[in-house]
mmCIF file with all atom_site columns, C-alpha atoms in Angstrom:
data_model
loop_
_atom_site.group_PDB
_atom_site.id
_atom_site.type_symbol
_atom_site.label_atom_id
_atom_site.label_alt_id
_atom_site.label_comp_id
_atom_site.label_asym_id
_atom_site.label_entity_id
_atom_site.label_seq_id
_atom_site.pdbx_PDB_ins_code
_atom_site.Cartn_x
_atom_site.Cartn_y
_atom_site.Cartn_z
_atom_site.occupancy
_atom_site.B_iso_or_equiv
_atom_site.pdbx_formal_charge
_atom_site.auth_seq_id
_atom_site.auth_comp_id
_atom_site.auth_asym_id
_atom_site.auth_atom_id
_atom_site.pdbx_PDB_model_num
ATOM 1   C CA . MET A 1 1   ? 0.000   0.000  0.000   1.00 49.00 ? 1059 MET A CA 1
ATOM 2   C CA . SER A 1 2   ? 1.056   3.512  -0.634  1.00 74.00 ? 1060 SER A CA 1
ATOM 3   C CA . ASP A 1 3   ? 0.201   5.635  2.402   1.00 88.00 ? 1061 ASP A CA 1
ATOM 4   C CA . GLU A 1 4   ? 2.291   8.533  1.097   1.00 89.00 ? 1062 GLU A CA 1
ATOM 5   C CA . LYS A 1 5   ? 0.532   8.522  -2.266  1.00 91.00 ? 1063 LYS A CA 1
ATOM 6   C CA . TRP A 1 6   ? -2.880  8.397  -0.623  1.00 95.00 ? 1064 TRP A CA 1
ATOM 7   C CA . ALA A 1 7   ? -1.952  11.234 1.725   1.00 93.00 ? 1065 ALA A CA 1
ATOM 8   C CA . ALA A 1 8   ? -0.898  13.289 -1.325  1.00 93.00 ? 1066 ALA A CA 1
ATOM 9   C CA . LYS A 1 9   ? -3.918  12.180 -3.413  1.00 96.00 ? 1067 LYS A CA 1
ATOM 10  C CA . HIS A 1 10  ? -4.837  14.746 -6.065  1.00 96.00 ? 1068 HIS A CA 1
ATOM 11  C CA . TRP A 1 11  ? -8.206  16.257 -5.149  1.00 97.00 ? 1069 TRP A CA 1
ATOM 12  C CA . LEU A 1 12  ? -9.517  15.856 -8.701  1.00 98.00 ? 1070 LEU A CA 1
ATOM 13  C CA . ASN A 1 13  ? -9.080  12.060 -8.865  1.00 98.00 ? 1071 ASN A CA 1
ATOM 14  C CA . VAL A 1 14  ? -12.413 10.369 -9.542  1.00 98.00 ? 1072 VAL A CA 1
ATOM 15  C CA . PRO A 1 15  ? -12.979 7.719  -6.842  1.00 98.00 ? 1073 PRO A CA 1
ATOM 16  C CA . GLY A 1 16  ? -11.956 4.225  -7.799  1.00 98.00 ? 1074 GLY A CA 1
ATOM 17  C CA . PRO A 1 17  ? -9.054  1.796  -7.749  1.00 98.00 ? 1075 PRO A CA 1
ATOM 18  C CA . PHE A 1 18  ? -6.599  4.087  -9.569  1.00 98.00 ? 1076 PHE A CA 1
ATOM 19  C CA . TYR A 1 19  ? -5.497  7.499  -8.350  1.00 98.00 ? 1077 TYR A CA 1
ATOM 20  C CA . THR A 1 20  ? -2.495  9.767  -8.373  1.00 97.00 ? 1078 THR A CA 1
ATOM 21  C CA . GLY A 1 21  ? -0.577  11.487 -5.633  1.00 93.00 ? 1079 GLY A CA 1
ATOM 22  C CA . ASP A 1 22  ? 2.333   13.730 -6.505  1.00 92.00 ? 1080 ASP A CA 1
ATOM 23  C CA . THR A 1 23  ? 3.114   13.370 -10.210 1.00 93.00 ? 1081 THR A CA 1
ATOM 24  C CA . ASP A 1 24  ? 5.309   15.289 -12.583 1.00 90.00 ? 1082 ASP A CA 1
ATOM 25  C CA . THR A 1 25  ? 4.021   18.208 -14.607 1.00 88.00 ? 1083 THR A CA 1
ATOM 26  C CA . CYS A 1 26  ? 5.347   17.032 -17.980 1.00 89.00 ? 1084 CYS A CA 1
ATOM 27  C CA . TRP A 1 27  ? 1.894   16.147 -19.320 1.00 91.00 ? 1085 TRP A CA 1
ATOM 28  C CA . THR A 1 28  ? 2.751   12.638 -20.493 1.00 91.00 ? 1086 THR A CA 1
ATOM 29  C CA . GLY A 1 29  ? -0.231  10.782 -18.993 1.00 93.00 ? 1087 GLY A CA 1
ATOM 30  C CA . ARG A 1 30  ? -2.606  11.564 -21.834 1.00 95.00 ? 1088 ARG A CA 1
ATOM 31  C CA . LEU A 1 31  ? -0.141  10.147 -24.338 1.00 94.00 ? 1089 LEU A CA 1
ATOM 32  C CA . HIS A 1 32  ? -0.845  6.698  -22.867 1.00 96.00 ? 1090 HIS A CA 1
ATOM 33  C CA . ALA A 1 33  ? -4.332  7.020  -21.353 1.00 97.00 ? 1091 ALA A CA 1
ATOM 34  C CA . PRO A 1 34  ? -6.149  9.916  -23.048 1.00 96.00 ? 1092 PRO A CA 1
ATOM 35  C CA . ARG A 1 35  ? -9.627  8.817  -21.861 1.00 97.00 ? 1093 ARG A CA 1
ATOM 36  C CA . HIS A 1 36  ? -8.477  8.474  -18.255 1.00 98.00 ? 1094 HIS A CA 1
ATOM 37  C CA . VAL A 1 37  ? -5.776  11.012 -17.392 1.00 98.00 ? 1095 VAL A CA 1
ATOM 38  C CA . LEU A 1 38  ? -6.016  14.780 -17.261 1.00 97.00 ? 1096 LEU A CA 1
ATOM 39  C CA . TYR A 1 39  ? -4.035  17.617 -15.700 1.00 96.00 ? 1097 TYR A CA 1
ATOM 40  C CA . GLY A 1 40  ? -5.218  19.996 -13.025 1.00 95.00 ? 1098 GLY A CA 1
ATOM 41  C CA . GLY A 1 41  ? -4.774  21.552 -9.655  1.00 90.00 ? 1099 GLY A CA 1
ATOM 42  C CA . ARG A 1 42  ? -2.245  24.171 -8.687  1.00 87.00 ? 1100 ARG A CA 1
ATOM 43  C CA . TYR A 1 43  ? 0.575   22.685 -10.762 1.00 90.00 ? 1101 TYR A CA 1
ATOM 44  C CA . GLN A 1 44  ? -1.558  20.962 -13.411 1.00 92.00 ? 1102 GLN A CA 1
ATOM 45  C CA . ASN A 1 45  ? -0.188  17.576 -12.515 1.00 95.00 ? 1103 ASN A CA 1
ATOM 46  C CA . GLU A 1 46  ? -1.811  14.313 -13.566 1.00 96.00 ? 1104 GLU A CA 1
ATOM 47  C CA . PHE A 1 47  ? -4.973  12.787 -12.120 1.00 97.00 ? 1105 PHE A CA 1
ATOM 48  C CA . ILE A 1 48  ? -7.427  10.028 -13.042 1.00 98.00 ? 1106 ILE A CA 1
ATOM 49  C CA . TYR A 1 49  ? -10.683 11.465 -14.346 1.00 98.00 ? 1107 TYR A CA 1
ATOM 50  C CA . ARG A 1 50  ? -12.227 8.202  -15.550 1.00 98.00 ? 1108 ARG A CA 1
ATOM 51  C CA . GLN A 1 51  ? -11.491 4.821  -14.027 1.00 98.00 ? 1109 GLN A CA 1
ATOM 52  C CA . PRO A 1 52  ? -10.413 2.141  -16.505 1.00 98.00 ? 1110 PRO A CA 1
ATOM 53  C CA . ARG A 1 53  ? -12.792 -0.761 -17.091 1.00 95.00 ? 1111 ARG A CA 1
ATOM 54  C CA . THR A 1 54  ? -11.252 -3.090 -19.658 1.00 97.00 ? 1112 THR A CA 1
ATOM 55  C CA . PRO A 1 55  ? -7.887  -4.850 -19.536 1.00 97.00 ? 1113 PRO A CA 1
ATOM 56  C CA . ASP A 1 56  ? -6.627  -2.559 -22.326 1.00 98.00 ? 1114 ASP A CA 1
ATOM 57  C CA . GLU A 1 57  ? -7.725  0.548  -20.440 1.00 98.00 ? 1115 GLU A CA 1
ATOM 58  C CA . ILE A 1 58  ? -6.106  -0.718 -17.238 1.00 98.00 ? 1116 ILE A CA 1
ATOM 59  C CA . GLN A 1 59  ? -2.890  -1.312 -19.159 1.00 98.00 ? 1117 GLN A CA 1
ATOM 60  C CA . SER A 1 60  ? -2.986  2.196  -20.620 1.00 98.00 ? 1118 SER A CA 1
ATOM 61  C CA . VAL A 1 61  ? -3.326  3.744  -17.139 1.00 98.00 ? 1119 VAL A CA 1
ATOM 62  C CA . ARG A 1 62  ? -0.505  1.542  -15.867 1.00 98.00 ? 1120 ARG A CA 1
ATOM 63  C CA . GLU A 1 63  ? 1.667   2.705  -18.792 1.00 97.00 ? 1121 GLU A CA 1
ATOM 64  C CA . ALA A 1 64  ? 0.899   6.331  -17.936 1.00 97.00 ? 1122 ALA A CA 1
ATOM 65  C CA . GLY A 1 65  ? 2.006   5.587  -14.384 1.00 96.00 ? 1123 GLY A CA 1
ATOM 66  C CA . GLU A 1 66  ? 5.194   3.894  -15.554 1.00 96.00 ? 1124 GLU A CA 1
ATOM 67  C CA . GLN A 1 67  ? 6.152   7.073  -17.398 1.00 95.00 ? 1125 GLN A CA 1
ATOM 68  C CA . ASP A 1 68  ? 5.770   9.249  -14.318 1.00 95.00 ? 1126 ASP A CA 1
ATOM 69  C CA . PRO A 1 69  ? 9.271   9.874  -12.923 1.00 94.00 ? 1127 PRO A CA 1
ATOM 70  C CA . LEU A 1 70  ? 7.816   10.660 -9.488  1.00 94.00 ? 1128 LEU A CA 1
ATOM 71  C CA . ASP A 1 71  ? 6.043   7.280  -9.279  1.00 94.00 ? 1129 ASP A CA 1
ATOM 72  C CA . GLY A 1 72  ? 2.857   9.095  -8.300  1.00 95.00 ? 1130 GLY A CA 1
ATOM 73  C CA . TYR A 1 73  ? 0.284   6.579  -9.565  1.00 97.00 ? 1131 TYR A CA 1
ATOM 74  C CA . ALA A 1 74  ? -1.351  3.992  -7.311  1.00 97.00 ? 1132 ALA A CA 1
ATOM 75  C CA . ASP A 1 75  ? -3.938  1.241  -7.725  1.00 97.00 ? 1133 ASP A CA 1
ATOM 76  C CA . ASP A 1 76  ? -5.006  0.523  -4.149  1.00 97.00 ? 1134 ASP A CA 1
ATOM 77  C CA . GLY A 1 77  ? -7.966  2.900  -4.089  1.00 97.00 ? 1135 GLY A CA 1
ATOM 78  C CA . ASP A 1 78  ? -10.423 0.094  -3.309  1.00 96.00 ? 1136 ASP A CA 1
ATOM 79  C CA . GLU A 1 79  ? -8.659  -0.347 0.016   1.00 96.00 ? 1137 GLU A CA 1
ATOM 80  C CA . ARG A 1 80  ? -8.753  3.400  0.743   1.00 97.00 ? 1138 ARG A CA 1
ATOM 81  C CA . TRP A 1 81  ? -11.956 4.931  -0.560  1.00 98.00 ? 1139 TRP A CA 1
ATOM 82  C CA . THR A 1 82  ? -14.960 4.599  1.740   1.00 98.00 ? 1140 THR A CA 1
ATOM 83  C CA . PRO A 1 83  ? -18.589 5.059  0.764   1.00 98.00 ? 1141 PRO A CA 1
ATOM 84  C CA . GLY A 1 84  ? -18.612 8.288  2.774   1.00 98.00 ? 1142 GLY A CA 1
ATOM 85  C CA . ALA A 1 85  ? -15.508 9.612  1.018   1.00 98.00 ? 1143 ALA A CA 1
ATOM 86  C CA . VAL A 1 86  ? -17.001 8.821  -2.404  1.00 98.00 ? 1144 VAL A CA 1
ATOM 87  C CA . ARG A 1 87  ? -20.187 10.640 -1.450  1.00 98.00 ? 1145 ARG A CA 1
ATOM 88  C CA . ALA A 1 88  ? -18.160 13.623 -0.171  1.00 98.00 ? 1146 ALA A CA 1
ATOM 89  C CA . TRP A 1 89  ? -16.232 13.798 -3.473  1.00 98.00 ? 1147 TRP A CA 1
ATOM 90  C CA . TRP A 1 90  ? -19.521 13.736 -5.398  1.00 98.00 ? 1148 TRP A CA 1
ATOM 91  C CA . HIS A 1 91  ? -21.023 16.376 -3.125  1.00 98.00 ? 1149 HIS A CA 1
ATOM 92  C CA . ASP A 1 92  ? -18.076 18.703 -3.939  1.00 97.00 ? 1150 ASP A CA 1
ATOM 93  C CA . ARG A 1 93  ? -18.197 18.093 -7.696  1.00 98.00 ? 1151 ARG A CA 1
ATOM 94  C CA . ASP A 1 94  ? -19.189 21.711 -8.409  1.00 98.00 ? 1152 ASP A CA 1
ATOM 95  C CA . LYS A 1 95  ? -15.648 22.693 -7.397  1.00 98.00 ? 1153 LYS A CA 1
ATOM 96  C CA . VAL A 1 96  ? -14.325 20.154 -9.887  1.00 98.00 ? 1154 VAL A CA 1
ATOM 97  C CA . VAL A 1 97  ? -16.576 21.536 -12.649 1.00 98.00 ? 1155 VAL A CA 1
ATOM 98  C CA . GLU A 1 98  ? -15.492 25.101 -11.893 1.00 98.00 ? 1156 GLU A CA 1
ATOM 99  C CA . HIS A 1 99  ? -11.791 24.212 -11.922 1.00 97.00 ? 1157 HIS A CA 1
ATOM 100 C CA . ILE A 1 100 ? -11.951 22.169 -15.127 1.00 98.00 ? 1158 ILE A CA 1
ATOM 101 C CA . THR A 1 101 ? -14.015 24.853 -16.857 1.00 98.00 ? 1159 THR A CA 1
ATOM 102 C CA . GLU A 1 102 ? -11.349 27.446 -15.987 1.00 97.00 ? 1160 GLU A CA 1
ATOM 103 C CA . LEU A 1 103 ? -8.599  25.140 -17.268 1.00 97.00 ? 1161 LEU A CA 1
ATOM 104 C CA . ILE A 1 104 ? -10.414 24.550 -20.561 1.00 98.00 ? 1162 ILE A CA 1
ATOM 105 C CA . ALA A 1 105 ? -10.592 28.314 -21.114 1.00 97.00 ? 1163 ALA A CA 1
ATOM 106 C CA . GLU A 1 106 ? -6.891  28.639 -20.296 1.00 96.00 ? 1164 GLU A CA 1
ATOM 107 C CA . TRP A 1 107 ? -5.903  25.752 -22.565 1.00 96.00 ? 1165 TRP A CA 1
ATOM 108 C CA . THR A 1 108 ? -8.110  26.986 -25.407 1.00 96.00 ? 1166 THR A CA 1
ATOM 109 C CA . ALA A 1 109 ? -6.390  30.374 -25.306 1.00 95.00 ? 1167 ALA A CA 1
ATOM 110 C CA . GLY A 1 110 ? -2.934  28.872 -24.801 1.00 91.00 ? 1168 GLY A CA 1
ATOM 111 C CA . THR A 1 111 ? -0.072  28.454 -27.233 1.00 92.00 ? 1169 THR A CA 1
ATOM 112 C CA . ARG A 1 112 ? 1.384   25.085 -26.181 1.00 92.00 ? 1170 ARG A CA 1
ATOM 113 C CA . SER A 1 113 ? 0.962   22.349 -28.779 1.00 91.00 ? 1171 SER A CA 1
ATOM 114 C CA . ASP A 1 114 ? -0.500  19.933 -26.210 1.00 92.00 ? 1172 ASP A CA 1
ATOM 115 C CA . GLU A 1 115 ? -3.147  22.323 -24.845 1.00 94.00 ? 1173 GLU A CA 1
ATOM 116 C CA . PRO A 1 116 ? -5.844  21.521 -27.450 1.00 95.00 ? 1174 PRO A CA 1
ATOM 117 C CA . ASP A 1 117 ? -5.663  17.848 -26.401 1.00 95.00 ? 1175 ASP A CA 1
ATOM 118 C CA . ALA A 1 118 ? -5.872  18.814 -22.721 1.00 96.00 ? 1176 ALA A CA 1
ATOM 119 C CA . ALA A 1 119 ? -8.895  21.019 -23.475 1.00 97.00 ? 1177 ALA A CA 1
ATOM 120 C CA . GLU A 1 120 ? -10.542 18.093 -25.285 1.00 96.00 ? 1178 GLU A CA 1
ATOM 121 C CA . GLY A 1 121 ? -9.880  15.916 -22.229 1.00 97.00 ? 1179 GLY A CA 1
ATOM 122 C CA . GLY A 1 122 ? -11.394 18.591 -20.017 1.00 98.00 ? 1180 GLY A CA 1
ATOM 123 C CA . ARG A 1 123 ? -14.541 18.687 -22.140 1.00 98.00 ? 1181 ARG A CA 1
ATOM 124 C CA . ASP A 1 124 ? -14.719 14.876 -21.967 1.00 98.00 ? 1182 ASP A CA 1
ATOM 125 C CA . PHE A 1 125 ? -14.421 15.025 -18.177 1.00 98.00 ? 1183 PHE A CA 1
ATOM 126 C CA . LEU A 1 126 ? -17.191 17.641 -17.917 1.00 98.00 ? 1184 LEU A CA 1
ATOM 127 C CA . ALA A 1 127 ? -19.467 15.494 -20.094 1.00 98.00 ? 1185 ALA A CA 1
ATOM 128 C CA . TYR A 1 128 ? -18.710 12.478 -17.901 1.00 98.00 ? 1186 TYR A CA 1
ATOM 129 C CA . LEU A 1 129 ? -19.459 14.508 -14.762 1.00 98.00 ? 1187 LEU A CA 1
ATOM 130 C CA . ALA A 1 130 ? -22.797 15.571 -16.241 1.00 98.00 ? 1188 ALA A CA 1
ATOM 131 C CA . GLY A 1 131 ? -23.605 12.085 -17.534 1.00 97.00 ? 1189 GLY A CA 1
ATOM 132 C CA . ASP A 1 132 ? -22.491 8.598  -16.560 1.00 97.00 ? 1190 ASP A CA 1
ATOM 133 C CA . LEU A 1 133 ? -20.245 9.364  -13.592 1.00 98.00 ? 1191 LEU A CA 1
ATOM 134 C CA . GLU A 1 134 ? -23.070 9.409  -11.048 1.00 98.00 ? 1192 GLU A CA 1
ATOM 135 C CA . ALA A 1 135 ? -24.170 5.895  -12.029 1.00 97.00 ? 1193 ALA A CA 1
ATOM 136 C CA . ASP A 1 136 ? -20.547 4.715  -12.040 1.00 98.00 ? 1194 ASP A CA 1
ATOM 137 C CA . LEU A 1 137 ? -19.973 6.086  -8.540  1.00 98.00 ? 1195 LEU A CA 1
ATOM 138 C CA . ARG A 1 138 ? -23.210 4.582  -7.235  1.00 98.00 ? 1196 ARG A CA 1
ATOM 139 C CA . ALA A 1 139 ? -22.030 1.206  -8.557  1.00 97.00 ? 1197 ALA A CA 1
ATOM 140 C CA . TYR A 1 140 ? -18.615 1.800  -6.985  1.00 98.00 ? 1198 TYR A CA 1
ATOM 141 C CA . VAL A 1 141 ? -20.183 2.539  -3.582  1.00 98.00 ? 1199 VAL A CA 1
ATOM 142 C CA . PHE A 1 142 ? -22.157 -0.702 -3.954  1.00 98.00 ? 1200 PHE A CA 1
ATOM 143 C CA . ARG A 1 143 ? -18.882 -2.511 -4.686  1.00 97.00 ? 1201 ARG A CA 1
ATOM 144 C CA . LEU A 1 144 ? -17.194 -0.996 -1.637  1.00 97.00 ? 1202 LEU A CA 1
ATOM 145 C CA . GLU A 1 145 ? -20.118 -2.051 0.553   1.00 97.00 ? 1203 GLU A CA 1
ATOM 146 C CA . ASN A 1 146 ? -20.698 -5.502 -0.958  1.00 97.00 ? 1204 ASN A CA 1
ATOM 147 C CA . GLY A 1 147 ? -17.382 -6.621 -2.428  1.00 96.00 ? 1205 GLY A CA 1
ATOM 148 C CA . ARG A 1 148 ? -18.775 -6.839 -5.965  1.00 96.00 ? 1206 ARG A CA 1
ATOM 149 C CA . TYR A 1 149 ? -20.337 -4.682 -8.618  1.00 95.00 ? 1207 TYR A CA 1
ATOM 150 C CA . PRO A 1 150 ? -24.142 -4.718 -8.684  1.00 97.00 ? 1208 PRO A CA 1
ATOM 151 C CA . ALA A 1 151 ? -26.156 -7.067 -10.834 1.00 96.00 ? 1209 ALA A CA 1
ATOM 152 C CA . ALA A 1 152 ? -29.055 -5.683 -12.865 1.00 93.00 ? 1210 ALA A CA 1
ATOM 153 C CA . SER A 1 153 ? -31.474 -6.703 -10.096 1.00 96.00 ? 1211 SER A CA 1
ATOM 154 C CA . ASP A 1 154 ? -29.495 -5.021 -7.294  1.00 96.00 ? 1212 ASP A CA 1
ATOM 155 C CA . ARG A 1 155 ? -30.490 -1.666 -5.900  1.00 96.00 ? 1213 ARG A CA 1
ATOM 156 C CA . VAL A 1 156 ? -27.556 0.739  -5.926  1.00 95.00 ? 1214 VAL A CA 1
ATOM 157 C CA . PRO A 1 157 ? -27.138 3.262  -3.119  1.00 96.00 ? 1215 PRO A CA 1
ATOM 158 C CA . GLU A 1 158 ? -27.717 6.970  -3.502  1.00 95.00 ? 1216 GLU A CA 1
ATOM 159 C CA . LEU A 1 159 ? -24.829 9.391  -3.431  1.00 96.00 ? 1217 LEU A CA 1
#
């Protein structure tokens, strides 16, 4: 387990098994996991905005982590997130939306060659926040409480 990584967990990480603590600011994560990694916070370091689901997606997030010279990626979130912490993250999502919206404006006006891709990732994250993320987090809370993802007949908890 990575107590130091969890203690330094990036506030924008979407709850789930994968998360980042202190990472570099070189913007390499999206090269390997463009549908899962984005940049944000004070130093625009890497965080997980969509948890991987398939073996290929898991591998892409692991590759992004392997490229981080600060070794800031971790995959023990299931042992660390609690249902209450997931609900608290969801409750504070307006702060996430505000921050990502500001970053998209900054990246759209920027001159770096990698900013258009970051802006596209930001728009993807906002769409996920407004769409499927709530259902994904409700299923994740169910998993944390029951040790498995819900079946179609299971009732998932509210956030």
